[in-house]
Each structure stands twice: as C-alpha cells, then as structure tokens.
CSV table of C-alpha atoms and ligand atoms in Angstrom, one decimal:
chain,number,residue,atom,x,y,z
A,1,UNK,CA,13.9,-4.3,27.8
A,2,UNK,CA,13.5,-3.3,31.4
A,3,UNK,CA,10.1,-2.0,32.3
A,4,UNK,CA,8.7,-3.0,28.7
A,5,UNK,CA,5.4,-3.9,28.1
A,6,UNK,CA,5.3,-5.9,24.9
A,7,UNK,CA,2.6,-8.7,24.5
A,8,UNK,CA,5.4,-11.2,24.5
A,9,UNK,CA,6.5,-10.3,27.9
A,10,UNK,CA,3.0,-10.4,29.3
A,11,UNK,CA,2.7,-14.1,29.0
A,12,UNK,CA,3.9,-14.6,32.6
A,13,UNK,CA,1.7,-14.5,35.8
A,14,UNK,CA,-1.6,-12.8,35.9
A,15,UNK,CA,-1.5,-9.6,33.6
A,16,UNK,CA,-3.9,-6.9,34.2
A,17,UNK,CA,-5.1,-4.9,31.1
A,18,UNK,CA,-7.4,-2.1,30.6
A,19,UNK,CA,-6.7,-1.5,26.8
A,20,UNK,CA,-8.4,-3.7,24.1
A,21,UNK,CA,-5.6,-3.7,21.9
A,22,UNK,CA,-3.2,-4.8,24.4
A,23,UNK,CA,-5.5,-7.6,25.7
A,24,UNK,CA,-6.1,-8.7,22.1
A,25,UNK,CA,-2.4,-8.7,21.3
A,26,UNK,CA,-1.5,-10.9,24.3
A,27,UNK,CA,-4.4,-13.3,23.3
A,28,UNK,CA,-3.4,-13.4,19.6
A,29,UNK,CA,0.2,-14.1,20.7
A,30,UNK,CA,-0.8,-17.0,22.7
A,31,UNK,CA,-3.2,-18.2,19.8
A,32,UNK,CA,-0.1,-18.1,17.7
A,33,UNK,CA,1.8,-20.4,20.0
A,34,UNK,CA,-1.3,-23.1,19.9
A,35,UNK,CA,-2.9,-22.1,22.9
A,36,UNK,CA,-6.7,-22.3,23.2
A,37,UNK,CA,-8.1,-19.2,24.5
A,38,UNK,CA,-10.8,-19.1,27.2
A,39,UNK,CA,-12.9,-16.0,28.3
A,40,UNK,CA,-15.1,-15.8,31.5
A,41,UNK,CA,-17.1,-12.2,31.2
A,42,UNK,CA,-18.0,-10.8,34.7
A,43,UNK,CA,-19.0,-7.9,36.4
A,44,UNK,CA,-16.6,-8.4,39.2
A,45,UNK,CA,-17.6,-8.7,43.0
A,46,UNK,CA,-16.5,-12.2,42.6
A,47,UNK,CA,-17.7,-15.2,44.4
A,48,UNK,CA,-17.6,-19.3,44.0
A,49,UNK,CA,-20.1,-19.2,41.0
A,50,UNK,CA,-17.7,-16.9,39.0
A,51,UNK,CA,-14.7,-19.0,40.2
A,52,UNK,CA,-16.4,-22.2,39.1
A,53,UNK,CA,-16.5,-20.8,35.5
A,54,UNK,CA,-12.8,-20.1,35.8
A,55,UNK,CA,-11.9,-23.3,36.9
A,56,UNK,CA,-14.1,-24.8,33.9
A,57,UNK,CA,-12.1,-22.5,31.6
A,58,UNK,CA,-8.9,-23.8,33.3
A,59,UNK,CA,-9.6,-27.4,32.2
A,60,UNK,CA,-10.4,-26.5,28.7
A,61,UNK,CA,-8.0,-23.7,28.0
A,62,UNK,CA,-4.1,-22.8,28.1
A,63,UNK,CA,-5.0,-19.1,28.4
A,64,UNK,CA,-7.9,-18.0,30.7
A,65,UNK,CA,-9.0,-14.4,30.4
A,66,UNK,CA,-11.4,-13.1,33.0
A,67,UNK,CA,-13.1,-9.7,32.1
A,68,UNK,CA,-14.4,-7.6,35.0
A,69,UNK,CA,-16.4,-4.7,33.9
A,70,UNK,CA,-19.6,-3.2,35.3
A,71,UNK,CA,-21.4,-2.8,31.8
A,72,UNK,CA,-23.4,0.6,32.2
A,73,UNK,CA,-25.6,-0.4,29.1
A,74,UNK,CA,-27.2,-3.3,30.8
A,75,UNK,CA,-28.7,-1.4,33.5
A,76,UNK,CA,-31.8,0.5,33.6
A,77,UNK,CA,-32.1,4.1,34.8
A,78,UNK,CA,-33.2,3.3,38.1
A,79,UNK,CA,-31.2,0.2,38.4
A,80,UNK,CA,-28.1,-0.3,40.7
A,81,UNK,CA,-25.3,0.6,38.5
A,82,UNK,CA,-23.6,3.3,40.5
A,83,UNK,CA,-24.0,1.3,43.9
A,84,UNK,CA,-22.9,-2.1,42.0
A,85,UNK,CA,-20.1,-3.4,44.3
A,86,UNK,CA,-16.5,-3.0,42.7
A,87,UNK,CA,-14.0,-4.8,44.9
A,88,UNK,CA,-11.2,-4.9,42.4
A,89,UNK,CA,-8.3,-5.8,44.8
A,90,UNK,CA,-10.1,-8.7,46.2
A,91,UNK,CA,-11.1,-9.7,42.6
A,92,UNK,CA,-7.6,-9.4,41.5
A,93,UNK,CA,-6.4,-11.7,44.4
A,94,UNK,CA,-9.1,-14.3,44.0
A,95,UNK,CA,-8.1,-14.5,40.3
A,96,UNK,CA,-4.5,-14.6,41.0
A,97,UNK,CA,-5.1,-17.5,43.1
A,98,UNK,CA,-6.9,-19.3,40.6
A,99,UNK,CA,-3.9,-18.8,38.2
A,100,UNK,CA,-5.8,-16.7,35.7
A,101,UNK,CA,-3.6,-15.4,32.8
A,102,UNK,CA,-5.4,-12.2,31.9
A,103,UNK,CA,-7.6,-9.9,33.6
A,104,UNK,CA,-9.2,-7.4,31.1
A,105,UNK,CA,-10.6,-4.7,33.2
A,106,UNK,CA,-11.3,-1.7,30.8
A,107,UNK,CA,-12.8,1.8,31.6
A,108,UNK,CA,-16.3,2.5,30.6
A,109,UNK,CA,-14.4,5.0,27.9
A,110,UNK,CA,-12.4,2.0,26.5
A,111,UNK,CA,-15.3,-0.2,25.7
A,112,UNK,CA,-17.8,2.5,24.5
A,113,UNK,CA,-16.5,5.4,22.5
A,114,UNK,CA,-18.2,8.5,22.5
A,115,UNK,CA,-21.0,8.9,20.0
A,116,UNK,CA,-21.3,5.2,19.6
A,117,UNK,CA,-24.8,4.2,17.8
A,118,UNK,CA,-24.2,0.5,17.1
A,119,UNK,CA,-26.2,-2.1,19.1
A,120,UNK,CA,-26.3,-5.9,18.9
A,121,UNK,CA,-30.0,-6.9,19.4
A,122,UNK,CA,-31.5,-10.3,19.6
A,123,UNK,CA,-34.9,-10.1,18.9
A,124,UNK,CA,-37.9,-12.2,20.4
A,125,UNK,CA,-36.0,-13.8,23.2
A,126,UNK,CA,-35.0,-10.7,24.9
A,127,UNK,CA,-38.5,-9.7,25.2
A,128,UNK,CA,-39.2,-12.8,27.7
A,129,UNK,CA,-38.0,-13.2,31.3
A,130,UNK,CA,-35.5,-10.9,32.3
A,131,UNK,CA,-35.9,-8.8,29.1
A,132,UNK,CA,-39.6,-8.3,29.9
A,133,UNK,CA,-38.7,-7.0,33.4
A,134,UNK,CA,-35.7,-5.0,32.5
A,135,UNK,CA,-36.3,-3.4,29.0
A,136,UNK,CA,-32.9,-2.8,27.3
A,137,UNK,CA,-31.1,-5.1,29.6
A,138,UNK,CA,-30.3,-7.8,27.1
A,139,UNK,CA,-29.3,-5.3,24.3
A,140,UNK,CA,-26.7,-4.1,26.7
A,141,UNK,CA,-25.6,-7.5,27.5
A,142,UNK,CA,-25.2,-8.5,23.8
A,143,UNK,CA,-23.6,-5.4,22.7
A,144,UNK,CA,-21.0,-5.9,25.3
A,145,UNK,CA,-20.4,-9.6,24.9
A,146,UNK,CA,-20.0,-9.0,21.3
A,147,UNK,CA,-17.3,-6.5,22.1
A,148,UNK,CA,-15.6,-8.8,24.4
A,149,UNK,CA,-15.4,-11.5,22.0
A,150,UNK,CA,-14.1,-9.1,19.4
A,151,UNK,CA,-11.4,-7.9,22.2
A,152,UNK,CA,-10.3,-11.3,23.5
A,153,UNK,CA,-11.2,-13.6,20.4
A,154,UNK,CA,-11.7,-16.7,22.6
A,155,UNK,CA,-12.2,-20.3,21.2
A,156,UNK,CA,-14.4,-20.8,24.1
A,157,UNK,CA,-16.4,-18.6,26.4
A,158,UNK,CA,-17.9,-19.5,29.8
A,159,UNK,CA,-21.4,-18.3,31.4
A,160,UNK,CA,-23.3,-19.4,34.2
A,161,UNK,CA,-26.7,-21.3,34.0
A,162,UNK,CA,-27.8,-19.0,36.8
A,163,UNK,CA,-28.7,-16.3,34.2
A,164,UNK,CA,-30.4,-18.8,32.1
A,165,UNK,CA,-32.2,-16.3,29.9
A,166,UNK,CA,-28.8,-14.4,29.2
A,167,UNK,CA,-27.3,-17.9,28.3
A,168,UNK,CA,-30.1,-18.5,25.8
A,169,UNK,CA,-29.6,-15.0,24.3
A,170,UNK,CA,-25.8,-15.3,24.1
A,171,UNK,CA,-26.1,-18.7,22.3
A,172,UNK,CA,-28.6,-17.2,19.9
A,173,UNK,CA,-26.3,-14.3,19.1
A,174,UNK,CA,-23.4,-16.4,18.6
A,175,UNK,CA,-25.3,-18.7,16.3
A,176,UNK,CA,-26.9,-15.8,14.3
A,177,UNK,CA,-23.8,-13.8,13.9
A,178,UNK,CA,-21.5,-16.7,13.2
A,179,UNK,CA,-18.9,-16.0,16.1
A,180,UNK,CA,-16.1,-18.5,16.1
A,181,UNK,CA,-16.6,-19.3,19.5
A,182,UNK,CA,-18.0,-22.2,21.6
A,183,UNK,CA,-20.3,-21.2,24.3
A,184,UNK,CA,-20.1,-23.2,27.6
A,185,UNK,CA,-22.9,-23.2,30.2
A,186,UNK,CA,-21.9,-24.0,33.7
A,187,UNK,CA,-24.2,-25.3,36.7
A,188,UNK,CA,-25.3,-23.1,39.4
A,189,UNK,CA,-23.2,-22.6,42.6
A,190,UNK,CA,-25.2,-22.3,45.6
A,191,UNK,CA,-24.8,-21.4,49.2
A,192,UNK,CA,-24.9,-24.4,51.6
A,193,UNK,CA,-28.6,-23.5,52.4
A,194,UNK,CA,-29.5,-23.2,48.7
A,195,UNK,CA,-29.4,-19.7,48.0
A,196,UNK,CA,-27.9,-19.1,44.5
A,197,UNK,CA,-24.6,-17.3,44.7
A,198,UNK,CA,-24.9,-13.7,43.3
A,199,UNK,CA,-23.0,-10.4,43.6
A,200,UNK,CA,-26.3,-8.9,44.5
A,201,UNK,CA,-26.7,-11.1,47.7
A,202,UNK,CA,-24.5,-8.5,49.4
A,203,UNK,CA,-27.3,-6.2,49.2
A,204,UNK,CA,-29.4,-8.3,51.6
A,205,UNK,CA,-29.8,-7.8,55.2
A,206,UNK,CA,-30.2,-10.8,57.5
A,207,UNK,CA,-33.9,-11.1,57.6
A,208,UNK,CA,-33.8,-10.5,53.7
A,209,UNK,CA,-31.3,-13.1,53.3
A,210,UNK,CA,-33.8,-15.6,55.1
A,211,UNK,CA,-36.5,-14.6,53.0
A,212,UNK,CA,-34.6,-15.1,49.8
A,213,UNK,CA,-34.3,-18.7,50.5
A,214,UNK,CA,-37.8,-18.9,49.3
A,215,UNK,CA,-36.5,-18.8,45.5
A,216,UNK,CA,-34.4,-22.2,45.6
A,217,UNK,CA,-37.3,-23.4,47.9
A,218,UNK,CA,-39.8,-22.9,45.4
A,219,UNK,CA,-37.8,-24.4,42.5
A,220,UNK,CA,-37.3,-27.5,44.6
A,221,UNK,CA,-40.8,-27.9,45.4
A,222,UNK,CA,-41.2,-27.8,41.4
A,223,UNK,CA,-38.7,-30.2,41.2
A,224,UNK,CA,-40.2,-32.6,43.6
A,225,UNK,CA,-43.7,-32.3,41.8
A,226,UNK,CA,-41.9,-33.2,38.7
A,227,UNK,CA,-40.1,-36.3,40.2
A,228,UNK,CA,-43.5,-37.3,41.4
A,229,UNK,CA,-44.6,-37.5,37.8
A,230,UNK,CA,-46.5,-34.0,37.3
A,231,UNK,CA,-46.0,-32.7,33.6
A,232,UNK,CA,-48.3,-30.0,33.2
A,233,UNK,CA,-46.3,-26.8,32.9
A,234,UNK,CA,-49.3,-24.8,34.4
A,235,UNK,CA,-49.7,-27.0,37.4
A,236,UNK,CA,-46.0,-27.0,37.7
A,237,UNK,CA,-45.8,-23.1,37.7
A,238,UNK,CA,-49.0,-23.1,40.2
A,239,UNK,CA,-46.8,-25.3,42.8
A,240,UNK,CA,-43.8,-22.9,42.3
A,241,UNK,CA,-45.9,-19.8,43.0
A,242,UNK,CA,-47.8,-21.1,45.5
A,243,UNK,CA,-44.5,-21.9,47.5
A,244,UNK,CA,-43.3,-18.3,46.7
A,245,UNK,CA,-46.5,-17.1,48.2
A,246,UNK,CA,-45.2,-18.5,51.6
A,247,UNK,CA,-43.0,-15.7,51.7
A,248,UNK,CA,-45.4,-12.7,51.3
A,249,UNK,CA,-42.9,-10.1,51.9
A,250,UNK,CA,-40.8,-11.4,48.9
A,251,UNK,CA,-42.4,-9.8,45.6
A,252,UNK,CA,-42.7,-12.4,42.6
A,253,UNK,CA,-41.7,-10.9,39.2
A,254,UNK,CA,-42.1,-14.2,37.2
A,255,UNK,CA,-42.1,-18.0,37.8
A,256,UNK,CA,-42.2,-19.9,34.4
A,257,UNK,CA,-41.7,-23.1,33.0
A,258,UNK,CA,-40.1,-22.7,29.6
A,259,UNK,CA,-38.0,-24.4,26.8
A,260,UNK,CA,-34.4,-23.3,27.8
A,261,UNK,CA,-33.4,-22.6,24.3
A,262,UNK,CA,-36.3,-20.6,23.0
A,263,UNK,CA,-37.8,-19.3,26.3
A,264,UNK,CA,-40.9,-20.2,24.8
A,265,UNK,CA,-44.0,-21.8,26.9
A,266,UNK,CA,-44.1,-25.6,26.6
A,267,UNK,CA,-47.0,-28.0,26.3
A,268,UNK,CA,-45.5,-30.6,28.4
A,269,UNK,CA,-42.6,-30.5,30.9
A,270,UNK,CA,-39.7,-32.8,29.7
A,271,UNK,CA,-36.2,-33.4,30.6
A,272,UNK,CA,-34.2,-30.4,30.7
A,273,UNK,CA,-37.4,-28.0,30.8
A,274,UNK,CA,-36.3,-24.8,32.5
A,275,UNK,CA,-38.0,-23.5,35.5
A,276,UNK,CA,-37.2,-19.8,36.1
A,277,UNK,CA,-38.0,-17.5,38.9
A,278,UNK,CA,-37.3,-13.8,39.7
A,279,UNK,CA,-38.4,-11.8,42.7
A,280,UNK,CA,-37.7,-8.8,44.7
A,281,UNK,CA,-36.5,-9.3,48.2
A,282,UNK,CA,-36.8,-5.6,49.6
A,283,UNK,CA,-35.3,-3.7,46.6
A,284,UNK,CA,-32.9,-6.5,45.4
A,285,UNK,CA,-34.0,-8.4,42.5
A,286,UNK,CA,-32.9,-11.9,42.6
A,287,UNK,CA,-33.2,-14.6,40.1
A,288,UNK,CA,-32.9,-18.5,40.0
A,289,UNK,CA,-33.7,-21.4,38.1
A,290,UNK,CA,-33.4,-25.2,37.6
A,291,UNK,CA,-33.3,-27.5,34.7
A,292,UNK,CA,-35.8,-30.2,35.2
A,293,UNK,CA,-34.4,-33.8,35.2
A,294,UNK,CA,-36.3,-36.9,34.3
A,295,UNK,CA,-35.2,-39.3,37.3
A,296,UNK,CA,-32.7,-42.0,36.1
A,297,UNK,CA,-34.6,-45.4,36.0
A,298,UNK,CA,-31.4,-47.5,35.6
B,1,AMP,P1,-22.1,-11.3,36.7
B,1,AMP,O1,-20.9,-10.8,37.3
B,1,AMP,O2,-23.1,-11.3,37.7
B,1,AMP,O3,-22.3,-11.0,35.3
B,1,AMP,O4,-21.9,-12.8,36.3
B,1,AMP,C1,-20.6,-13.4,35.5
B,1,AMP,C2,-20.9,-14.6,35.2
B,1,AMP,O5,-21.0,-15.6,36.3
B,1,AMP,C3,-22.3,-15.0,34.4
B,1,AMP,O6,-22.1,-16.0,33.3
B,1,AMP,C4,-23.2,-15.7,35.5
B,1,AMP,O7,-24.2,-16.5,34.9
B,1,AMP,C5,-22.2,-16.4,36.3
B,1,AMP,N1,-22.7,-16.6,37.6
B,1,AMP,C6,-22.9,-15.6,38.4
B,1,AMP,N2,-23.5,-16.3,39.6
B,1,AMP,C7,-23.3,-17.7,39.4
B,1,AMP,C8,-23.5,-19.0,40.2
B,1,AMP,N3,-24.0,-18.8,41.3
B,1,AMP,N4,-23.5,-20.0,39.7
B,1,AMP,C9,-22.7,-20.0,38.3
B,1,AMP,N5,-22.3,-19.1,37.9
B,1,AMP,C10,-22.8,-17.8,38.1
C-alpha cells in the first residue's frame, strides 16, 4: 500500500507522530508483539542530559518513544513559554542518531482540547521547592505527563534527577493514581566545568554562564562538608548559602536540604538526602541538586 500510513508500517526507523491516536496505535502494536515500551518526555532543545535518558531507555525497552512538546500549562504568565527554544530539526536529527523509534510531537491543540476543565493535581509536594516559586507549574506538569502516559502507555518512563522536585511529584502521581508504569530517575549530566545541562543555559551570556557555576560549586561545598562529617541540615544549608553568596549577582531562590521523596525538611542529613538549589542568573532561573552519599568505608 504505497504511501500508506498504518501503524504496522510505522515500525521501521524513527517515526514522527503529531496525533495521539496514531502514537498510541504504534505503541500498542509493538506491545502486542512483546516489545517493552519506554517513554522519555521532553520539551525539546535536546542536549546530552536528554540523550542520557534516551540511552537509558534503549537499554531497558525495545520501543523508545520521545515526546517533544513545550507544555504551555507548566509556564507561568511571566515565564518564557513563547521564547523557549524549539529547534525541532536538530532534535529530530539527534533522536534519529540515537535510533529512537518514535518521536511524539503533538501540537498544543492536540494535547489540550478547547474547553478542558480537568487537571491532575498532586497536593502538598507541589507547594515546595519549585512549586512554591512557580505556582501552578506542577499542576501543568502532572496533567501533561498523565496525558502522555495515556497516549503512549509506556511500561517505563524516564525522568532526570536534574528536576528533583518534578521526579518526586511524578512518582507520587503514578503511585497515587495507580498508573501501570515504572518511573526511572536518571543522574544529572553536567558540562565539564560542572554546570548542569539545561535547555535554558542557552539564554546565558558568557558572563552569566561563568556566574552560573556558583550553583554546582555550592552543592559541592555542601557535599564536602557532609563528607567531612557535618550532618546538621541547617549547617549544611548555611554552607551552601554562603557559597552562593560568593556570587552576589546571582539571586538565590532556595537552597534546601530535604527528603527526596516527601520534599520535607529533615532532622539529620543521611545517605540520599537531597540538596537542592534554585537561583536567577540575570533573568534565567536555573536549578541544580545533589543526593548526598555517605562515603564508602569499605
Ligand atoms: P525538559 O526538556 O527540560 O522538560 O527535560 C526533559 C527531561 O530531561 C526531564 O526529565 C529532565 O529532568 C531531564 N533532564 C534535563 N536536563 C538534564 C540533565 N542535565 N541531566 C539529566 N536529565 C536531564
């Protein structure tokens, strides 16, 4: 059937879909053939951090779908939705190079029908960290991720530890709503000088780019203090905030020491405690974090 576009024929090299029904049909067909489906949700402007999720998905799944969608509902009215980079051709080439099976790149109208009034809201967790600084942000994220999970019906979905609060919120949503999917968190990929990779790094001028290093530097300072035996969350946070203050042009949003699952404050820092920072470098808001590790005494 020349020029046909059935789901069966789409199981070749990378297929680009804009329609939910088509993406779902492709994934269902693959699933019926015994393939495990992996989903990597992204907003595009792909970098090595995103590609590390894709590679993790490739090791675990026989069909890897990457969604590329700049989700309007997770941006505040004064945030960068309209100017967020959308280099679709470069993204497509990068994903083709990684041998991704499916790129799901819907329009806003495909993902959100006119007159929608339904939201997925995780309570509590979403009022902390980025949720506190960006009201409504996580409601947009969870609503979109729920829609993506319904569209692709993956067995496994891959998210970066870079967005630590987002990962906690999504794990909670999946648990609370019994989504039949495994959530895998992947480590933060950094530039050689320590800056966590982010699509928003493209906004930084060269002086801002230099200043932005203070985020990873402050996390390292806390790690070193923890390694040296400090266990008091307030002292560790103080150490991180002092390191952030070394770069007075960078405006701190939060620097917190928390439980990575509940995002609650803790009484004592332990293995896997989350140290999270957010700050404005110029007008660009950057986030970074680290999970503390008790030194291996073996
Ligand atoms: P985004 O396109 O910013 O929505 O990110 C899509 C996914 O990539 C999210 O799960 C992010 O946590 C993840 N991600 C973004 N930057 C990094 C990074 N530097 N290292 C690992 N994962 C990342």
